[in-house]
Amino acid sequence: MKLTNLVLLICLIATANTLANPAKDVTTAACTFRASYTPYYTQTFINLYLADFHKSIQTKTGCNLLITTNNNDDEYLARLLNNDYTITIIPESLLDVIKSVKTNVLLKYMNPKNGFRSIIIAKRQNTNENDMFALKDQPILTPGKYSSSYNFLKQEMSALGIFDKDIINSSNSHEQIITKLLNNEAKFGSTNTLAFNKLSKKLQSEFVIIKQSEPVVNYLVTPNATPPTIIQAIIDSAPLIKAGPWVKP
């Protein structure tokens, strides 16, 4: 009888602790989860813009966070469609795609005044401002085919009837695009002002911006099955992403 009472007491204490510490309950159920990003999110970019965000989520949940940069666009999309992730940031062009699966759109990045933009650029000696026809039949560097920069390029070239996906090299990070253009390894590229503005004024002056988009819109998303405690930790940590603001969609 005494042994039965002791077991019952232990169970009651354990239950009380679980109710008082819901984050610990999440840690026990899902102690490791994944942040999955496109191939053009380099380690440098993640360290610079997302490290504090990731650290805050781990602190708030007590969980381990695996950071995955996918090898290619198709692998990234497959992971999204299979809900094989807990956190990711997608461009507006992917929003309708992921709505086909159970996805929770948590926050939206949109900064109409100071937000970063997609830009189509070239070394100054290769073309003039606004001369989109100079890109016709020319190899062009872009980030992944699901990036805002790729889709902006596609949109602008398609409007002129000169888009050809076979001449586009979409296996580059933003940093690689700028470096290759500086080294004359290519003539044209589509990147964004977030990467471009990190250049010195002297290096920026070597380029011409052929076309510039409206401010980019991104979304912070998670599968519907993500536990509420982790969702709240993601939302509370979003202000630490060093590109904002993030608002409710």
Short mmCIF file of C-alpha atoms in Angstrom, two decimals, residues 99-231:
data_model
loop_
_atom_site.label_atom_id
_atom_site.label_comp_id
_atom_site.label_asym_id
_atom_site.label_seq_id
_atom_site.Cartn_x
_atom_site.Cartn_y
_atom_site.Cartn_z
CA LYS A 99 -0.35 26.24 -49.74
CA SER A 100 -0.95 22.84 -51.34
CA VAL A 101 0.41 21.25 -48.16
CA LYS A 102 -0.41 21.90 -44.52
CA THR A 103 1.63 25.03 -43.91
CA ASN A 104 1.33 27.77 -41.32
CA VAL A 105 2.41 31.22 -42.58
CA LEU A 106 3.63 32.87 -39.38
CA LEU A 107 5.05 36.23 -40.44
CA LYS A 108 5.60 38.38 -43.50
CA TYR A 109 8.65 40.50 -44.32
CA MET A 110 7.69 43.65 -46.15
CA ASN A 111 9.42 47.00 -45.81
CA PRO A 112 7.93 49.36 -48.43
CA LYS A 113 10.31 52.18 -47.58
CA ASN A 114 13.67 50.57 -46.80
CA GLY A 115 13.25 46.94 -47.79
CA PHE A 116 15.81 45.23 -50.00
CA ARG A 117 15.07 44.78 -53.69
CA SER A 118 16.00 42.45 -56.52
CA ILE A 119 18.35 44.04 -59.03
CA ILE A 120 19.65 43.08 -62.46
CA ILE A 121 23.24 44.29 -62.76
CA ALA A 122 26.27 44.30 -65.06
CA LYS A 123 29.75 45.75 -65.11
CA ARG A 124 29.50 49.31 -66.39
CA GLN A 125 31.46 48.62 -69.57
CA ASN A 126 29.06 45.87 -70.64
CA THR A 127 25.78 47.79 -70.93
CA ASN A 128 23.79 50.90 -70.10
CA GLU A 129 21.10 51.56 -67.52
CA ASN A 130 17.65 50.20 -68.44
CA ASP A 131 19.04 48.27 -71.44
CA MET A 132 17.29 44.95 -70.81
CA PHE A 133 17.73 43.89 -74.44
CA ALA A 134 21.47 43.63 -73.79
CA LEU A 135 20.67 40.44 -71.85
CA LYS A 136 19.19 38.65 -74.85
CA ASP A 137 21.01 35.37 -75.58
CA GLN A 138 23.60 36.19 -72.90
CA PRO A 139 24.49 33.88 -69.97
CA ILE A 140 23.05 35.31 -66.76
CA LEU A 141 23.89 34.45 -63.15
CA THR A 142 21.10 34.16 -60.59
CA PRO A 143 20.46 32.52 -57.22
CA GLY A 144 18.13 29.49 -57.13
CA LYS A 145 15.13 29.33 -59.43
CA TYR A 146 12.77 29.86 -56.48
CA SER A 147 14.50 33.07 -55.38
CA SER A 148 13.00 36.54 -55.72
CA SER A 149 15.96 37.57 -57.90
CA TYR A 150 15.41 34.73 -60.38
CA ASN A 151 11.69 35.40 -60.61
CA PHE A 152 12.22 39.13 -61.06
CA LEU A 153 14.63 38.45 -63.93
CA LYS A 154 12.20 35.97 -65.50
CA GLN A 155 9.33 38.44 -65.20
CA GLU A 156 11.24 41.34 -66.78
CA MET A 157 12.72 39.29 -69.63
CA SER A 158 9.44 37.51 -70.34
CA ALA A 159 7.69 40.87 -70.68
CA LEU A 160 10.12 41.65 -73.52
CA GLY A 161 9.90 38.19 -75.06
CA ILE A 162 13.61 37.45 -74.47
CA PHE A 163 13.51 35.01 -71.55
CA ASP A 164 15.38 31.74 -72.10
CA LYS A 165 15.83 29.51 -69.06
CA ASP A 166 18.62 27.59 -70.78
CA ILE A 167 21.02 30.57 -70.63
CA ILE A 168 20.50 31.14 -66.90
CA ASN A 169 22.93 29.73 -64.35
CA SER A 170 20.88 29.56 -61.15
CA SER A 171 23.39 27.73 -58.94
CA ASN A 172 24.95 30.81 -57.32
CA SER A 173 24.73 32.60 -54.03
CA HIS A 174 24.30 36.38 -54.10
CA GLU A 175 27.92 36.81 -53.04
CA GLN A 176 29.15 34.50 -55.80
CA ILE A 177 27.23 36.44 -58.44
CA ILE A 178 28.84 39.72 -57.48
CA THR A 179 32.32 38.17 -57.21
CA LYS A 180 32.04 36.51 -60.65
CA LEU A 181 30.89 39.75 -62.25
CA LEU A 182 33.74 41.66 -60.65
CA ASN A 183 36.18 39.06 -61.97
CA ASN A 184 34.64 39.25 -65.46
CA GLU A 185 33.58 35.59 -65.32
CA ALA A 186 30.15 36.68 -66.51
CA LYS A 187 28.54 39.85 -67.82
CA PHE A 188 25.09 39.86 -66.24
CA GLY A 189 23.54 38.83 -62.94
CA SER A 190 20.38 39.14 -60.89
CA THR A 191 20.95 39.60 -57.17
CA ASN A 192 19.59 41.88 -54.45
CA THR A 193 20.44 45.14 -52.73
CA LEU A 194 21.09 43.32 -49.45
CA ALA A 195 24.23 41.79 -50.99
CA PHE A 196 25.06 44.69 -53.31
CA ASN A 197 25.02 47.32 -50.57
CA LYS A 198 27.71 45.45 -48.64
CA LEU A 199 30.17 46.46 -51.37
CA SER A 200 32.27 49.56 -50.97
CA LYS A 201 31.10 52.64 -52.87
CA LYS A 202 34.11 52.22 -55.15
CA LEU A 203 33.12 48.68 -56.13
CA GLN A 204 29.47 49.64 -56.49
CA SER A 205 30.52 52.31 -58.98
CA GLU A 206 31.86 49.58 -61.29
CA PHE A 207 28.31 48.33 -61.84
CA VAL A 208 25.23 49.59 -63.55
CA ILE A 209 21.79 48.63 -62.22
CA ILE A 210 19.79 47.73 -65.30
CA LYS A 211 16.52 47.10 -63.50
CA GLN A 212 15.30 47.23 -59.90
CA SER A 213 12.23 45.57 -58.37
CA GLU A 214 9.77 46.79 -55.81
CA PRO A 215 10.71 45.82 -52.21
CA VAL A 216 10.96 42.05 -51.81
CA VAL A 217 8.32 40.16 -49.82
CA ASN A 218 9.31 37.02 -47.86
CA TYR A 219 7.42 34.73 -45.51
CA LEU A 220 8.43 32.87 -42.36
CA VAL A 221 6.60 29.54 -42.42
CA THR A 222 6.29 26.28 -40.50
CA PRO A 223 4.23 23.08 -40.95
CA ASN A 224 0.81 23.04 -39.27
CA ALA A 225 1.96 20.17 -37.05
CA THR A 226 4.63 22.29 -35.32
CA PRO A 227 3.90 22.42 -31.55
CA PRO A 228 2.45 25.76 -30.33
CA THR A 229 5.33 26.37 -27.93
CA ILE A 230 7.85 26.22 -30.78
CA ILE A 231 5.65 28.42 -32.99
#
